[in-house]
């Protein structure tokens, strides 16, 4: 079986009039519907790609999404947290409520793809001028969900149940400190006030798989991401006479190394991996001055809430005790940016055959657990969630050597738009019909 979806060229050659007048198709052929939508999805995606917006600032994107939903006869709710957009599609018959989520934000990355629709947008990011790019492919996600919304709206007379489209800001995190991640904020602002969904689906484009492939797994899928910050306070003195003061740099280094020993010696990592990384270690101004304090900032990745609590408690104990041993003090602050993304086993059991039907059984691969994080988990902690990956590396190229998400060279294969629409549509229709 070919890894490729229907040839893109054939789809592009399809006369637009046929695509637009194609009747609402029965749910036994979602592939024909998504093939017809592909040229539009490419157009949406390229426009979004050329106009990326940082988290919580997706005003143009939100406007395009809302206008599209209105054109489908829906009544979008806008300005949720602060740029989020939702719309509820009601089918003709009663049935479950399924939420579909796409994230809309771009990254502070200066694009280097050389594509004709490459971004030239710049913005201010934490006081620095930066390029802005859809380097994580959220432009693809928005285009896919706009296409799925159009497909489902065209079938509404045959649908059982309801579909809530959720276009979310700031998945990558807010540009300024103190702002809140998009999913959390949408929940705080009542994204599900109209009624809790029975399930939520989300997807992500992924350079690690070929176009036409889907990566999926049941259970823990993406890590919980905590941002930690450790401040060690010593006492400043001359670098030649350390015994006159308390050296916070040495203590900070000892604490960091002790955390790595702790993970290797005290935590059972067989079932739930743990990663603890320092990304910043800042202290001092000059070679021969021992400074007053040192600050380390990093990330903690876990998959299990109990393991997370345990590791943080051990980290705190190490920090306090090592500092105490040296006559220093240490404080540890931990902020959770996203809980672990756990694919609900029962929902995963139901969604898997739909994904296999969409792309062929051989093209659905079991995704290994990833140490990246996603705030889709905020939704999936409230209602059963299923999150899958759509390959974006064209056949003939090696996924292992392709620029990955967040790279300034990340250029996903646009044929993946159709695959994403097809998979999301198939899974949604099957859930609405109670199949799977
Ligand atoms: Zn990302
Ligand atoms: Zn992303």
Tab-separated table of C-alpha atoms and ligand atoms in Angstrom:
chain	number	residue	atom	x	y	z
A	1	UNK	CA	0.000	0.000	0.000
A	2	UNK	CA	1.307	3.416	-0.910
A	3	UNK	CA	2.255	5.735	1.905
A	4	UNK	CA	0.985	8.646	-0.104
A	5	UNK	CA	-2.537	9.954	-0.044
A	6	UNK	CA	-4.280	10.720	-3.306
A	7	UNK	CA	-1.906	12.564	-5.605
A	8	UNK	CA	-1.908	16.241	-4.822
A	9	UNK	CA	-1.634	17.169	-8.490
A	10	UNK	CA	-4.874	15.414	-9.360
A	11	UNK	CA	-6.617	17.257	-6.557
A	12	UNK	CA	-5.258	20.583	-7.678
A	13	UNK	CA	-6.460	19.914	-11.215
A	14	UNK	CA	-9.982	19.229	-10.035
A	15	UNK	CA	-12.089	22.098	-11.375
A	16	UNK	CA	-12.977	24.417	-8.507
A	17	UNK	CA	-16.632	24.462	-9.550
A	18	UNK	CA	-16.850	20.710	-9.012
A	19	UNK	CA	-15.188	21.018	-5.637
A	20	UNK	CA	-17.582	23.727	-4.537
A	21	UNK	CA	-20.729	22.068	-5.787
A	22	UNK	CA	-19.809	18.598	-4.639
A	23	UNK	CA	-22.825	17.370	-2.686
A	24	UNK	CA	-22.527	16.606	0.985
A	25	UNK	CA	-21.146	13.131	0.956
A	26	UNK	CA	-22.295	10.259	3.006
A	27	UNK	CA	-19.871	9.386	5.757
A	28	UNK	CA	-18.781	6.274	3.896
A	29	UNK	CA	-16.484	8.368	1.727
A	30	UNK	CA	-14.832	11.109	3.744
A	31	UNK	CA	-11.744	10.771	1.557
A	32	UNK	CA	-13.566	12.197	-1.460
A	33	UNK	CA	-14.708	15.134	0.658
A	34	UNK	CA	-11.246	15.898	1.985
A	35	UNK	CA	-9.672	15.524	-1.466
A	36	UNK	CA	-12.084	18.162	-2.718
A	37	UNK	CA	-11.202	20.434	0.218
A	38	UNK	CA	-7.432	20.073	-0.202
A	39	UNK	CA	-6.869	23.054	-2.572
A	40	UNK	CA	-8.687	25.331	-0.122
A	41	UNK	CA	-6.716	23.947	2.804
A	42	UNK	CA	-3.453	24.669	0.977
A	43	UNK	CA	-4.616	28.220	0.290
A	44	UNK	CA	-5.630	28.783	3.950
A	45	UNK	CA	-2.415	27.292	5.220
A	46	UNK	CA	-0.165	29.411	2.987
A	47	UNK	CA	-2.003	32.577	3.977
A	48	UNK	CA	-1.740	31.694	7.681
A	49	UNK	CA	1.903	30.742	7.207
A	50	UNK	CA	2.736	34.117	5.688
A	51	UNK	CA	0.976	35.881	8.590
A	52	UNK	CA	2.033	34.094	11.789
A	53	UNK	CA	1.072	35.506	15.192
A	54	UNK	CA	2.568	34.829	18.604
A	55	UNK	CA	0.501	33.281	21.388
A	56	UNK	CA	-2.474	35.244	22.733
A	57	UNK	CA	-2.049	37.647	19.805
A	58	UNK	CA	-3.693	35.526	17.079
A	59	UNK	CA	-6.229	38.208	16.155
A	60	UNK	CA	-5.939	37.928	12.369
A	61	UNK	CA	-5.980	34.135	12.524
A	62	UNK	CA	-9.003	34.169	14.817
A	63	UNK	CA	-10.811	36.530	12.446
A	64	UNK	CA	-10.181	34.217	9.478
A	65	UNK	CA	-11.383	31.227	11.498
A	66	UNK	CA	-14.515	33.009	12.735
A	67	UNK	CA	-15.369	34.303	9.244
A	68	UNK	CA	-15.002	30.793	7.854
A	69	UNK	CA	-17.195	29.261	10.558
A	70	UNK	CA	-19.831	31.941	9.900
A	71	UNK	CA	-19.696	31.151	6.171
A	72	UNK	CA	-20.625	27.577	7.109
A	73	UNK	CA	-23.747	28.792	8.887
A	74	UNK	CA	-22.278	28.415	12.371
A	75	UNK	CA	-22.335	31.018	15.134
A	76	UNK	CA	-18.785	31.249	16.429
A	77	UNK	CA	-17.989	32.439	19.920
A	78	UNK	CA	-14.860	34.611	19.776
A	79	UNK	CA	-12.461	36.269	22.189
A	80	UNK	CA	-12.086	33.322	24.516
A	81	UNK	CA	-8.780	33.578	26.321
A	82	UNK	CA	-8.280	36.067	24.536
A	83	UNK	CA	-8.244	35.059	20.858
A	84	UNK	CA	-9.798	31.595	21.047
A	85	UNK	CA	-12.713	30.738	18.794
A	86	UNK	CA	-15.297	27.979	19.174
A	87	UNK	CA	-18.395	26.966	17.264
A	88	UNK	CA	-20.925	24.228	17.839
A	89	UNK	CA	-22.244	22.243	14.886
A	90	UNK	CA	-25.525	20.524	15.669
A	91	UNK	CA	-26.423	17.423	13.719
A	92	UNK	CA	-29.960	16.500	12.730
A	93	UNK	CA	-30.194	13.630	15.204
A	94	UNK	CA	-29.252	13.311	18.860
A	95	UNK	CA	-25.847	11.854	19.668
A	96	UNK	CA	-22.617	12.538	21.499
A	97	UNK	CA	-20.769	15.841	21.587
A	98	UNK	CA	-17.262	15.591	20.160
A	99	UNK	CA	-14.749	18.448	20.526
A	100	UNK	CA	-12.010	18.966	17.927
A	101	UNK	CA	-9.110	21.183	18.830
A	102	UNK	CA	-6.502	23.087	16.785
A	103	UNK	CA	-3.844	25.424	18.153
A	104	UNK	CA	-3.229	28.699	16.295
A	105	UNK	CA	-0.009	30.287	17.609
A	106	UNK	CA	3.391	30.721	15.980
A	107	UNK	CA	6.899	30.856	17.474
A	108	UNK	CA	9.647	33.471	17.868
A	109	UNK	CA	11.692	31.860	15.088
A	110	UNK	CA	13.122	33.586	12.017
A	111	UNK	CA	12.039	31.540	9.019
A	112	UNK	CA	14.737	30.151	6.733
A	113	UNK	CA	12.728	27.846	4.470
A	114	UNK	CA	12.975	30.058	1.400
A	115	UNK	CA	9.367	29.178	0.527
A	116	UNK	CA	7.509	31.708	-1.640
A	117	UNK	CA	5.013	32.209	1.211
A	118	UNK	CA	7.667	32.319	3.931
A	119	UNK	CA	7.027	34.646	6.853
A	120	UNK	CA	8.762	38.002	7.012
A	121	UNK	CA	6.857	38.978	10.168
A	122	UNK	CA	8.756	40.318	13.152
A	123	UNK	CA	7.600	41.015	16.686
A	124	UNK	CA	8.839	41.903	20.129
A	125	UNK	CA	9.453	38.862	22.317
A	126	UNK	CA	10.364	39.503	25.965
A	127	UNK	CA	12.093	42.739	24.996
A	128	UNK	CA	13.913	41.315	21.975
A	129	UNK	CA	13.068	41.810	18.295
A	130	UNK	CA	12.426	38.388	16.753
A	131	UNK	CA	11.175	36.824	13.562
A	132	UNK	CA	7.829	35.060	13.846
A	133	UNK	CA	7.217	31.742	12.105
A	134	UNK	CA	4.753	28.868	12.115
A	135	UNK	CA	7.734	26.642	12.897
A	136	UNK	CA	5.584	24.108	14.757
A	137	UNK	CA	3.041	23.764	11.949
A	138	UNK	CA	0.025	25.166	13.779
A	139	UNK	CA	-0.896	26.852	10.477
A	140	UNK	CA	-1.452	23.287	9.214
A	141	UNK	CA	-3.612	22.485	12.258
A	142	UNK	CA	-5.840	25.529	11.726
A	143	UNK	CA	-6.265	24.758	8.019
A	144	UNK	CA	-7.057	21.104	8.780
A	145	UNK	CA	-9.736	21.977	11.323
A	146	UNK	CA	-11.235	24.652	9.029
A	147	UNK	CA	-11.492	21.945	6.375
A	148	UNK	CA	-13.000	19.400	8.769
A	149	UNK	CA	-15.527	22.012	9.902
A	150	UNK	CA	-16.501	22.626	6.279
A	151	UNK	CA	-16.822	18.897	5.602
A	152	UNK	CA	-18.953	18.270	8.689
A	153	UNK	CA	-21.118	21.342	8.113
A	154	UNK	CA	-21.898	19.938	4.663
A	155	UNK	CA	-23.111	16.709	6.276
A	156	UNK	CA	-25.083	18.210	9.143
A	157	UNK	CA	-28.420	16.832	7.937
A	158	UNK	CA	-27.077	13.305	8.312
A	159	UNK	CA	-25.101	13.790	11.522
A	160	UNK	CA	-25.985	12.348	14.885
A	161	UNK	CA	-24.745	14.490	17.734
A	162	UNK	CA	-22.718	17.674	17.896
A	163	UNK	CA	-19.220	18.816	17.103
A	164	UNK	CA	-17.518	21.601	19.043
A	165	UNK	CA	-14.678	23.199	17.088
A	166	UNK	CA	-12.025	24.639	19.413
A	167	UNK	CA	-9.397	26.978	17.947
A	168	UNK	CA	-6.949	27.644	20.744
A	169	UNK	CA	-4.352	30.382	21.330
A	170	UNK	CA	-0.916	30.143	22.952
A	171	UNK	CA	-0.179	26.417	22.967
A	172	UNK	CA	3.533	27.214	22.901
A	173	UNK	CA	3.133	29.392	25.944
A	174	UNK	CA	2.531	33.092	26.294
A	175	UNK	CA	5.087	35.546	24.925
A	176	UNK	CA	5.197	37.565	28.155
A	177	UNK	CA	5.679	36.243	31.693
A	178	UNK	CA	2.493	36.279	33.722
A	179	UNK	CA	0.246	35.394	30.782
A	180	UNK	CA	-1.466	32.028	30.829
A	181	UNK	CA	-1.193	29.135	28.362
A	182	UNK	CA	-4.050	28.978	25.871
A	183	UNK	CA	-5.917	25.822	26.872
A	184	UNK	CA	-5.913	26.694	30.585
A	185	UNK	CA	-7.197	30.156	29.829
A	186	UNK	CA	-9.945	28.931	27.506
A	187	UNK	CA	-11.100	26.570	30.245
A	188	UNK	CA	-10.988	29.363	32.821
A	189	UNK	CA	-13.122	31.436	30.451
A	190	UNK	CA	-15.725	28.722	30.044
A	191	UNK	CA	-14.894	27.049	26.750
A	192	UNK	CA	-17.061	24.068	27.774
A	193	UNK	CA	-19.818	26.087	29.449
A	194	UNK	CA	-22.297	25.064	26.763
A	195	UNK	CA	-21.915	21.438	27.833
A	196	UNK	CA	-18.989	19.113	28.420
A	197	UNK	CA	-17.924	17.176	25.330
A	198	UNK	CA	-17.954	13.391	25.528
A	199	UNK	CA	-14.510	13.287	23.954
A	200	UNK	CA	-11.899	15.586	22.450
A	201	UNK	CA	-9.550	14.926	19.535
A	202	UNK	CA	-6.375	16.762	18.619
A	203	UNK	CA	-3.522	16.226	16.191
A	204	UNK	CA	-0.031	17.483	15.477
A	205	UNK	CA	2.009	17.526	12.303
A	206	UNK	CA	5.251	15.599	12.737
A	207	UNK	CA	8.421	15.489	10.649
A	208	UNK	CA	9.382	12.157	12.196
A	209	UNK	CA	6.814	10.296	10.073
A	210	UNK	CA	6.211	10.103	6.338
A	211	UNK	CA	3.263	11.875	4.772
A	212	UNK	CA	0.362	9.443	4.837
A	213	UNK	CA	1.436	7.932	8.142
A	214	UNK	CA	-0.212	8.514	11.503
A	215	UNK	CA	1.487	8.042	14.868
A	216	UNK	CA	-0.748	7.057	17.755
A	217	UNK	CA	-0.572	5.342	21.114
A	218	UNK	CA	-2.845	4.596	24.044
A	219	UNK	CA	-2.043	5.979	27.488
A	220	UNK	CA	0.829	8.372	28.304
A	221	UNK	CA	1.843	10.077	25.086
A	222	UNK	CA	3.380	13.478	25.850
A	223	UNK	CA	5.103	14.597	29.018
A	224	UNK	CA	4.044	16.960	31.722
A	225	UNK	CA	6.186	20.111	31.499
A	226	UNK	CA	7.194	21.981	34.639
A	227	UNK	CA	9.309	25.095	34.619
A	228	UNK	CA	11.524	25.170	37.709
A	229	UNK	CA	13.711	27.897	39.080
A	230	UNK	CA	16.272	27.457	41.832
A	231	UNK	CA	17.865	30.368	43.661
A	232	UNK	CA	20.926	29.685	45.800
A	233	UNK	CA	21.920	32.458	48.155
A	234	UNK	CA	25.462	32.547	49.548
A	235	UNK	CA	27.670	35.439	50.601
A	236	UNK	CA	29.823	37.530	48.332
A	237	UNK	CA	33.564	37.641	48.775
A	238	UNK	CA	36.906	37.811	46.933
A	239	UNK	CA	37.485	34.940	44.525
A	240	UNK	CA	40.911	34.288	46.054
A	241	UNK	CA	39.474	33.828	49.577
A	242	UNK	CA	36.359	31.631	49.276
A	243	UNK	CA	36.475	30.738	52.968
A	244	UNK	CA	35.470	34.321	53.779
A	245	UNK	CA	32.091	33.902	52.056
A	246	UNK	CA	29.677	31.247	50.792
A	247	UNK	CA	30.015	30.279	47.121
A	248	UNK	CA	26.551	29.869	45.548
A	249	UNK	CA	27.955	28.692	42.178
A	250	UNK	CA	29.537	25.568	43.648
A	251	UNK	CA	26.395	24.843	45.658
A	252	UNK	CA	24.219	25.329	42.566
A	253	UNK	CA	26.430	22.923	40.619
A	254	UNK	CA	26.269	20.353	43.434
A	255	UNK	CA	22.495	20.570	43.587
A	256	UNK	CA	22.181	20.148	39.817
A	257	UNK	CA	24.459	17.103	39.766
A	258	UNK	CA	22.641	15.642	42.774
A	259	UNK	CA	19.335	15.858	40.893
A	260	UNK	CA	20.807	13.702	38.124
A	261	UNK	CA	22.013	11.135	40.692
A	262	UNK	CA	18.569	11.264	42.301
A	263	UNK	CA	16.875	10.385	38.990
A	264	UNK	CA	19.309	7.544	38.374
A	265	UNK	CA	19.317	6.134	41.931
A	266	UNK	CA	16.032	6.996	43.630
A	267	UNK	CA	13.283	7.043	40.995
A	268	UNK	CA	11.798	3.975	39.353
A	269	UNK	CA	12.011	5.075	35.724
A	270	UNK	CA	11.028	1.715	34.227
A	271	UNK	CA	7.439	2.669	33.499
A	272	UNK	CA	7.511	6.443	33.629
A	273	UNK	CA	10.619	8.206	32.340
A	274	UNK	CA	11.725	11.449	33.990
A	275	UNK	CA	13.894	14.208	32.558
A	276	UNK	CA	15.264	17.088	34.612
A	277	UNK	CA	17.240	19.684	32.659
A	278	UNK	CA	18.778	23.044	33.564
A	279	UNK	CA	18.624	25.464	30.646
A	280	UNK	CA	20.048	28.495	32.417
A	281	UNK	CA	22.703	28.911	35.121
A	282	UNK	CA	23.276	32.567	35.856
A	283	UNK	CA	25.536	34.068	38.457
A	284	UNK	CA	28.179	36.691	39.044
A	285	UNK	CA	29.754	39.515	37.054
A	286	UNK	CA	33.515	39.023	37.255
A	287	UNK	CA	36.222	36.323	37.352
A	288	UNK	CA	37.536	37.044	40.840
A	289	UNK	CA	34.345	37.812	42.725
A	290	UNK	CA	32.284	35.083	44.358
A	291	UNK	CA	28.741	36.444	44.007
A	292	UNK	CA	25.912	36.509	46.513
A	293	UNK	CA	23.605	34.249	44.576
A	294	UNK	CA	23.116	31.930	41.642
A	295	UNK	CA	19.984	31.130	39.680
A	296	UNK	CA	19.248	27.965	37.751
A	297	UNK	CA	16.193	27.588	35.541
A	298	UNK	CA	15.083	24.441	33.836
A	299	UNK	CA	12.386	21.973	32.937
A	300	UNK	CA	11.048	18.782	34.478
A	301	UNK	CA	9.288	16.217	32.276
A	302	UNK	CA	7.182	13.428	33.789
A	303	UNK	CA	4.213	11.240	32.798
A	304	UNK	CA	2.664	10.441	36.122
A	305	UNK	CA	1.320	12.887	38.707
A	306	UNK	CA	2.636	10.879	41.689
A	307	UNK	CA	6.112	10.555	40.173
A	308	UNK	CA	6.102	14.274	39.464
A	309	UNK	CA	5.220	15.126	43.081
A	310	UNK	CA	7.857	12.719	44.357
A	311	UNK	CA	10.632	14.107	42.136
A	312	UNK	CA	9.806	17.693	43.093
A	313	UNK	CA	9.869	16.775	46.799
A	314	UNK	CA	13.282	15.086	46.382
A	315	UNK	CA	14.585	18.068	44.372
A	316	UNK	CA	13.486	20.380	47.204
A	317	UNK	CA	15.171	18.207	49.816
A	318	UNK	CA	18.413	18.084	47.811
A	319	UNK	CA	18.367	21.852	47.331
A	320	UNK	CA	17.703	22.571	51.006
A	321	UNK	CA	20.182	20.035	52.363
A	322	UNK	CA	23.074	20.772	49.997
A	323	UNK	CA	22.641	24.491	50.608
A	324	UNK	CA	22.487	23.897	54.360
A	325	UNK	CA	25.677	21.818	54.247
A	326	UNK	CA	27.511	24.745	52.642
A	327	UNK	CA	25.999	27.468	54.802
A	328	UNK	CA	23.848	28.769	51.950
A	329	UNK	CA	20.096	28.807	51.436
A	330	UNK	CA	18.134	27.626	48.430
A	331	UNK	CA	14.569	28.113	47.229
A	332	UNK	CA	12.922	26.104	44.503
A	333	UNK	CA	9.869	27.304	42.564
A	334	UNK	CA	8.032	24.952	40.223
A	335	UNK	CA	5.294	26.035	37.822
A	336	UNK	CA	3.403	23.489	35.756
A	337	UNK	CA	2.967	24.612	32.150
A	338	UNK	CA	1.157	21.508	30.954
A	339	UNK	CA	0.129	18.209	32.528
A	340	UNK	CA	0.996	14.952	30.773
A	341	UNK	CA	-1.076	14.137	27.705
A	342	UNK	CA	-2.635	10.744	28.370
A	343	UNK	CA	-4.638	9.194	25.553
A	344	UNK	CA	-7.713	7.722	27.216
A	345	UNK	CA	-7.386	3.943	26.720
A	346	UNK	CA	-11.076	3.375	25.985
A	347	UNK	CA	-11.251	6.279	23.541
A	348	UNK	CA	-7.945	5.199	21.946
A	349	UNK	CA	-9.433	1.732	21.422
A	350	UNK	CA	-12.335	3.319	19.564
A	351	UNK	CA	-10.296	5.842	17.563
A	352	UNK	CA	-7.576	3.468	16.340
A	353	UNK	CA	-9.786	1.617	13.784
A	354	UNK	CA	-10.967	4.978	12.428
A	355	UNK	CA	-7.390	6.132	11.877
A	356	UNK	CA	-6.585	2.787	10.258
A	357	UNK	CA	-9.626	3.109	8.009
A	358	UNK	CA	-8.529	6.625	7.054
A	359	UNK	CA	-4.940	5.877	5.997
A	360	UNK	CA	-4.646	2.086	5.879
A	361	UNK	CA	-3.738	-0.178	8.752
A	362	UNK	CA	-0.047	-0.358	7.833
A	363	UNK	CA	0.234	3.424	7.908
A	364	UNK	CA	-0.811	3.817	11.541
A	365	UNK	CA	2.323	3.301	13.610
A	366	UNK	CA	2.609	3.074	17.359
A	367	UNK	CA	4.079	6.376	18.450
A	368	UNK	CA	6.766	6.181	21.123
A	369	UNK	CA	6.221	8.360	24.188
A	370	UNK	CA	7.543	11.858	23.561
A	371	UNK	CA	9.212	14.089	26.141
A	372	UNK	CA	7.722	17.179	24.532
A	373	UNK	CA	4.540	18.565	26.077
A	374	UNK	CA	1.202	19.895	24.875
A	375	UNK	CA	-1.473	21.804	26.710
A	376	UNK	CA	-4.104	19.694	24.911
A	377	UNK	CA	-3.740	17.775	28.177
A	378	UNK	CA	-5.695	20.510	29.978
A	379	UNK	CA	-8.766	19.514	27.961
A	380	UNK	CA	-7.936	15.802	28.064
A	381	UNK	CA	-7.743	15.921	31.867
A	382	UNK	CA	-11.424	16.887	31.930
A	383	UNK	CA	-12.854	14.726	29.168
A	384	UNK	CA	-11.455	11.623	27.416
A	385	UNK	CA	-8.924	12.788	24.867
A	386	UNK	CA	-7.102	11.264	21.911
A	387	UNK	CA	-4.128	12.966	20.304
A	388	UNK	CA	-2.325	11.720	17.217
A	389	UNK	CA	0.515	12.695	14.914
A	390	UNK	CA	0.347	13.301	11.171
A	391	UNK	CA	3.534	12.649	9.200
A	392	UNK	CA	4.884	15.524	7.092
A	393	UNK	CA	8.020	14.117	5.473
A	394	UNK	CA	7.504	13.325	1.775
A	395	UNK	CA	8.224	9.808	0.587
A	396	UNK	CA	11.782	9.474	-0.632
A	397	UNK	CA	13.135	11.681	2.123
A	398	UNK	CA	14.429	10.456	5.461
A	399	UNK	CA	12.342	11.601	8.453
A	400	UNK	CA	15.430	11.183	10.633
A	401	UNK	CA	17.292	13.933	8.815
A	402	UNK	CA	14.429	16.338	8.038
A	403	UNK	CA	14.245	19.671	9.878
A	404	UNK	CA	11.842	19.059	12.750
A	405	UNK	CA	9.180	21.138	14.445
A	406	UNK	CA	10.595	24.415	15.832
A	407	UNK	CA	13.402	24.444	13.259
A	408	UNK	CA	13.612	27.604	11.084
A	409	UNK	CA	13.761	25.143	8.163
A	410	UNK	CA	10.639	23.133	9.097
A	411	UNK	CA	8.578	22.844	5.904
A	412	UNK	CA	5.835	20.228	6.289
A	413	UNK	CA	4.541	18.473	3.175
A	414	UNK	CA	1.204	20.103	2.381
A	415	UNK	CA	-0.212	16.748	1.265
A	416	UNK	CA	-0.422	16.082	5.019
A	417	UNK	CA	-3.284	18.602	5.175
A	418	UNK	CA	-5.536	16.166	3.341
A	419	UNK	CA	-4.355	13.258	5.481
A	420	UNK	CA	-5.081	15.244	8.639
A	421	UNK	CA	-8.542	16.252	7.441
A	422	UNK	CA	-9.326	12.681	6.377
A	423	UNK	CA	-8.197	11.158	9.683
A	424	UNK	CA	-9.946	13.753	11.847
A	425	UNK	CA	-13.128	13.510	9.797
A	426	UNK	CA	-13.202	9.690	9.829
A	427	UNK	CA	-12.580	9.545	13.593
A	428	UNK	CA	-15.240	12.187	14.289
A	429	UNK	CA	-17.884	10.550	12.122
A	430	UNK	CA	-17.227	7.153	13.723
A	431	UNK	CA	-17.482	8.597	17.229
A	432	UNK	CA	-20.708	10.404	16.361
A	433	UNK	CA	-22.166	7.168	14.994
A	434	UNK	CA	-20.998	5.261	18.054
A	435	UNK	CA	-18.738	3.063	15.945
A	436	UNK	CA	-15.284	1.845	16.689
B	1	LIG	ZN1	5.746	23.479	19.235
B	2	LIG	ZN1	3.057	22.488	18.201
